Coordinates of C-alpha atoms in Angstrom, one line a residue:
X707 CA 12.9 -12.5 -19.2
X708 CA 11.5 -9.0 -19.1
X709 CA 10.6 -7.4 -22.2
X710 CA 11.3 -4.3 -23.9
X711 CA 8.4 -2.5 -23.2
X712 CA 8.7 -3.2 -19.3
X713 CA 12.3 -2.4 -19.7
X714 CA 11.3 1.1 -21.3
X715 CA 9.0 1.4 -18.6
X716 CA 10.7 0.9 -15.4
X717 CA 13.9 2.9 -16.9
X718 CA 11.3 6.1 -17.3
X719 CA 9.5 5.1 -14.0
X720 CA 12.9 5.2 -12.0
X721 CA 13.6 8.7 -13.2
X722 CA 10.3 9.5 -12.1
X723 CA 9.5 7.8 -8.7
X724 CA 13.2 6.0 -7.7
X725 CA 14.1 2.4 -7.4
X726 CA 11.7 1.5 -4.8
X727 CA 8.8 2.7 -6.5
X728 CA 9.5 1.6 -9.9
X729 CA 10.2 -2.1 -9.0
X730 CA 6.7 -2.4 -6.0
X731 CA 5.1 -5.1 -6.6
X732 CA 1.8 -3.4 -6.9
X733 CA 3.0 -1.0 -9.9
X734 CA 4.9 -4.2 -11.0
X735 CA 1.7 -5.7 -11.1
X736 CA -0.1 -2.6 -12.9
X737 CA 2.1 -1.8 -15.4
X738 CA 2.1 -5.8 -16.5
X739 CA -1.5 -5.5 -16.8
X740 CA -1.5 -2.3 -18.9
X741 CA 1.2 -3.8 -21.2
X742 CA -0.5 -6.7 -21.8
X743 CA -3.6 -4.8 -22.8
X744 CA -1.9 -2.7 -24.9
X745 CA -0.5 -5.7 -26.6
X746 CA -4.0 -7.6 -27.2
X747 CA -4.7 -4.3 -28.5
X748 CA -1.9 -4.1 -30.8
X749 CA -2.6 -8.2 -31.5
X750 CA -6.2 -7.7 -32.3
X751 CA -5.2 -5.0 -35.1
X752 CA -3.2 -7.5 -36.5
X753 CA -5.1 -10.2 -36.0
X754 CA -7.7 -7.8 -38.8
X755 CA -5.2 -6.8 -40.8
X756 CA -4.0 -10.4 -41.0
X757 CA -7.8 -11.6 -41.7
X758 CA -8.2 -8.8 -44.3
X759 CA -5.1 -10.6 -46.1
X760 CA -6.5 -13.6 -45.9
X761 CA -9.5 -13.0 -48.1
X762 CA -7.6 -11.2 -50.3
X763 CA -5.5 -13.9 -50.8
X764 CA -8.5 -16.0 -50.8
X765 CA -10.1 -14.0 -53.7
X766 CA -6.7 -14.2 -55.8
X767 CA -7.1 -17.8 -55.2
X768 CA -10.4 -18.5 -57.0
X769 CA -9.6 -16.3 -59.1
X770 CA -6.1 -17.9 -59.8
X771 CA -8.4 -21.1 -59.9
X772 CA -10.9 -19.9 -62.8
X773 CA -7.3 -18.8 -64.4
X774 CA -6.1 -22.2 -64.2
X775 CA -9.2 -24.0 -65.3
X776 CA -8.8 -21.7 -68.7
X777 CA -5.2 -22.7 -69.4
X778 CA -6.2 -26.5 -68.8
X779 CA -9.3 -26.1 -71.3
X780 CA -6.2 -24.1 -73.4
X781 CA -4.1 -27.3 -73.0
X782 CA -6.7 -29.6 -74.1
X783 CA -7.8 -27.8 -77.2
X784 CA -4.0 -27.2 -78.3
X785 CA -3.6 -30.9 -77.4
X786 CA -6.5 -32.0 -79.7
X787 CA -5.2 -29.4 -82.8
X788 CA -2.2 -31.2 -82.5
X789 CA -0.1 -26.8 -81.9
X790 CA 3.1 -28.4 -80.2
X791 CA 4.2 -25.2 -79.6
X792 CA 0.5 -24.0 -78.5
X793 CA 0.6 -26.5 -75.8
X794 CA 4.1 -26.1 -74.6
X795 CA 3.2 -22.4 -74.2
X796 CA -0.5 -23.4 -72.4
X797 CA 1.9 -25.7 -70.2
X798 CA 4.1 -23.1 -69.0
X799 CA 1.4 -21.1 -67.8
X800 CA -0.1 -24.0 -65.8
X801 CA 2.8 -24.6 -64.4
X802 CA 3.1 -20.9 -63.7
X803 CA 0.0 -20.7 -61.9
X804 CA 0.6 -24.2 -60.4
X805 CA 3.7 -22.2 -58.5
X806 CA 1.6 -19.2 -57.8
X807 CA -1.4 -20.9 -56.5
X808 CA 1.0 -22.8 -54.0
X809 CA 2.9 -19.9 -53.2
X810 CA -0.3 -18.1 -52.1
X811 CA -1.9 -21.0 -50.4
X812 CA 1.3 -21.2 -48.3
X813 CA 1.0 -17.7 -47.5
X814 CA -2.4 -18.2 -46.2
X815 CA -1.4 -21.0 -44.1
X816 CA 1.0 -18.7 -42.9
X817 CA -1.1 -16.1 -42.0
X818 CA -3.6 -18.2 -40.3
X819 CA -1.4 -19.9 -38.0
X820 CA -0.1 -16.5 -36.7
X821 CA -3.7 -15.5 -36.2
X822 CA -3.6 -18.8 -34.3
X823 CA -1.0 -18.1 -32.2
X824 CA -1.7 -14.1 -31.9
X825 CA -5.1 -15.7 -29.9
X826 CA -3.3 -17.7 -28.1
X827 CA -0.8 -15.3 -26.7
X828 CA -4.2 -12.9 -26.2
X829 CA -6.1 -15.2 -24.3
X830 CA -3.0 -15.6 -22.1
X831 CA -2.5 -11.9 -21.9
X832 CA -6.1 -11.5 -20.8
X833 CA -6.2 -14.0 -18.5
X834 CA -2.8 -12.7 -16.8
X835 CA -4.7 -9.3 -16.6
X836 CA -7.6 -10.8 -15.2
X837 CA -5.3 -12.6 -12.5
X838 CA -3.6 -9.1 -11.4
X839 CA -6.3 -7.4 -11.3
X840 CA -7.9 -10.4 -8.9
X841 CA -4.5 -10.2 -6.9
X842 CA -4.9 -5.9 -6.7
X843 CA -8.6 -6.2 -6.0
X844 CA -7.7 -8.6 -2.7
X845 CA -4.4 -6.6 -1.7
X846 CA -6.5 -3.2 -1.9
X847 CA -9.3 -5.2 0.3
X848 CA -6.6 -6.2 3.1
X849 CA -5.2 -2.9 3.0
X850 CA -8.9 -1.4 3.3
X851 CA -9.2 -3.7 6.1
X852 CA -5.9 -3.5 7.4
X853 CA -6.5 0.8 7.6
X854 CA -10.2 0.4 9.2
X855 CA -8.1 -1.9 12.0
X856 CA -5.6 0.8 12.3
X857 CA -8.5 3.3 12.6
X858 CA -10.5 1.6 15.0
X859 CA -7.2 0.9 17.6
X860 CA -6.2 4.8 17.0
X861 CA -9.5 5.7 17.8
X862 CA -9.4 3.6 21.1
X863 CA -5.7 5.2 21.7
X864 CA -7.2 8.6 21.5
X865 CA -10.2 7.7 24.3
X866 CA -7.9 5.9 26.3
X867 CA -5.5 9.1 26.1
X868 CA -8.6 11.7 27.0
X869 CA -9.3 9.6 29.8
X870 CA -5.4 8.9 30.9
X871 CA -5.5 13.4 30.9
X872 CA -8.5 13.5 32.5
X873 CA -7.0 11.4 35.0
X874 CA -3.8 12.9 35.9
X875 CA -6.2 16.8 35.7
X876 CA -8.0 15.4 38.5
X877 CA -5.0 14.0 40.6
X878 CA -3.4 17.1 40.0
X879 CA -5.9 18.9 41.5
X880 CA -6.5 16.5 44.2
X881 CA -2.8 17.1 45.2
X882 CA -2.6 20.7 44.4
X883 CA -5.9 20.4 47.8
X884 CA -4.1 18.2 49.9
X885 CA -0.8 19.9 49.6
X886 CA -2.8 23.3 50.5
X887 CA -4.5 21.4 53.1
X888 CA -1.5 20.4 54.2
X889 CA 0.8 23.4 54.4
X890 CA -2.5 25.2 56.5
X891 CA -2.4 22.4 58.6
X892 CA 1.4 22.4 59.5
X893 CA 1.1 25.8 59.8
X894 CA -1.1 26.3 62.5
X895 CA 0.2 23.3 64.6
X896 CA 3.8 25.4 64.2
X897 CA 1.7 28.5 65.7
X898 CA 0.5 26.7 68.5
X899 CA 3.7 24.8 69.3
X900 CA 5.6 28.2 69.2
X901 CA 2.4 29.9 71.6
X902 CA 3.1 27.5 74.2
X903 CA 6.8 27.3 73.8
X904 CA 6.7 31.0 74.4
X905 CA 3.5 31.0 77.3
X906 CA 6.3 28.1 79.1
X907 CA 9.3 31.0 78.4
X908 CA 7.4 33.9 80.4
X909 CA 6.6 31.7 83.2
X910 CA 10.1 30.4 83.5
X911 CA 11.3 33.9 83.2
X912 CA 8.6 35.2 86.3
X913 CA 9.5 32.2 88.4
X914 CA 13.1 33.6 88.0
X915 CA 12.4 36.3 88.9
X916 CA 10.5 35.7 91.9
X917 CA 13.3 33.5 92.9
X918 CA 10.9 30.4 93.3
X919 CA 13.4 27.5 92.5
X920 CA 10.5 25.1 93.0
X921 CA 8.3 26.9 90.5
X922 CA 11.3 27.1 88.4
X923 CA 11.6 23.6 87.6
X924 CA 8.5 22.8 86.8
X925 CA 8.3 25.3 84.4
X926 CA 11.5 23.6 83.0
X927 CA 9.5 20.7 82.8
X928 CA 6.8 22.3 81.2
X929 CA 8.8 24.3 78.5
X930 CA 10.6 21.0 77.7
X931 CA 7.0 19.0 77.2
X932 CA 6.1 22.2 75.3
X933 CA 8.7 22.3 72.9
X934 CA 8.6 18.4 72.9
X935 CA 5.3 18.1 71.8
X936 CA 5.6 20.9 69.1
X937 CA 8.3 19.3 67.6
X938 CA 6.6 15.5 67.6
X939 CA 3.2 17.2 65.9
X940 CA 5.7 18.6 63.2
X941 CA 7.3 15.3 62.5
X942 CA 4.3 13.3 62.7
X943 CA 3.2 15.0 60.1
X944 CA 5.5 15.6 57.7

């Protein structure tokens, strides 16, 4: 059952932090320990008062004591003179302080046995503090460890990253050469497939012209090879 005080507590810490917060186990766990050392606190003062109480009571006893020892002596002298009404009177205060003396002595069992139990319910109180505390002291060491893990892997992320960039720089660049390379390359194989497509275009046009049929189609042959060959240096590179 959850006491007051917690009660009190987790009302004040909802309003302040939310539900979540108010009801972790780890608060949870700290607030029980600060309530429980507020109430050995609390019980120690009262465990003092209580033993203050006690030796008052203890005082009023011996002196109730000596009180009744007087009215017994009182007793026995009105008893040997024979004052009926002397001893009657003697007899009523004995049996007065009779009443007190057990009144006060049940008082004082009283109050010990709740200084009993008041050191019972400390020595629990303690000992549950001492077991939170154990139980926070090992949940903020996995946690400790748990964050230099976390550390150590995001550390590795981060090389592994620099390197990964470093990487894909380099590739870029590598590309950005080859594709340069490339684009040169293509270029002048176009140049030189379009100078002999048009050195095999002249000739065909002088051996028309010159009416040699002969010559003619082998510069046919030769403009077809021409434009053949440029067009196979394209695509076999591409």
């Amino acid at each position: 059952m959850v006491s007051s005080a917690r009660q009190e507590l987790i009302a004040m810490l909802v309003v302040l932090f939310g539900e979540a917060i108010a009801r972790d186990p780890e608060l949870t766990a700290l607030t029980d320990r600060a309530i429980a050392e507020e109430a050995a606190v609390l019980a120690e003062g009262y465990r003092v008062e209580a033993a203050k109480r006690i030796e008052a009571l203890n005082a009023q006893l011996a002196s109730q004591a000596t009180s009744f020892d007087q009215s017994l002596e009182q007793v026995r002298e009105h008893a040997a003179a024979d004052s009926i009404e002397d001893l009657r009177s003697a007899r009523a205060n004995v049996e007065t302080l009779t009443a007190q003396l057990a009144e006060m002595t049940r008082e004082r069992d009283e109050l010990q046995s709740k200084i009993e139990g008041i050191a019972d319910r400390i020595r629990e109180a303690q000992s549950l503090a001492r077991t939170q505390l154990e139980e926070a002291q090992q949940r903020a060491t996995e946690l400790e460890e748990a964050l230099a893990t976390s550390s150590a892997s995001l550390r590795e992320t981060e090389f592994s990253l620099t390197e990964t960039k470093a990487a894909l720089v380099e590739a870029t660049a590598l590309a950005e050469e080859a594709q340069t390379s490339l684009n040169k390359y293509q270029v002048e194989t176009l140049t030189e497939a379009i100078t002999e497509a048009m050195s095999a275009y002249r000739a065909r046009t002088d051996a028309i012209a010159a009416e040699n049929e002969k010559a003619s189609r082998t510069e046919d042959a030769r403009l077809t090879a021409a434009v053949r060959k440029a067009f196979h240096a394209l695509s076999h590179k591409k």
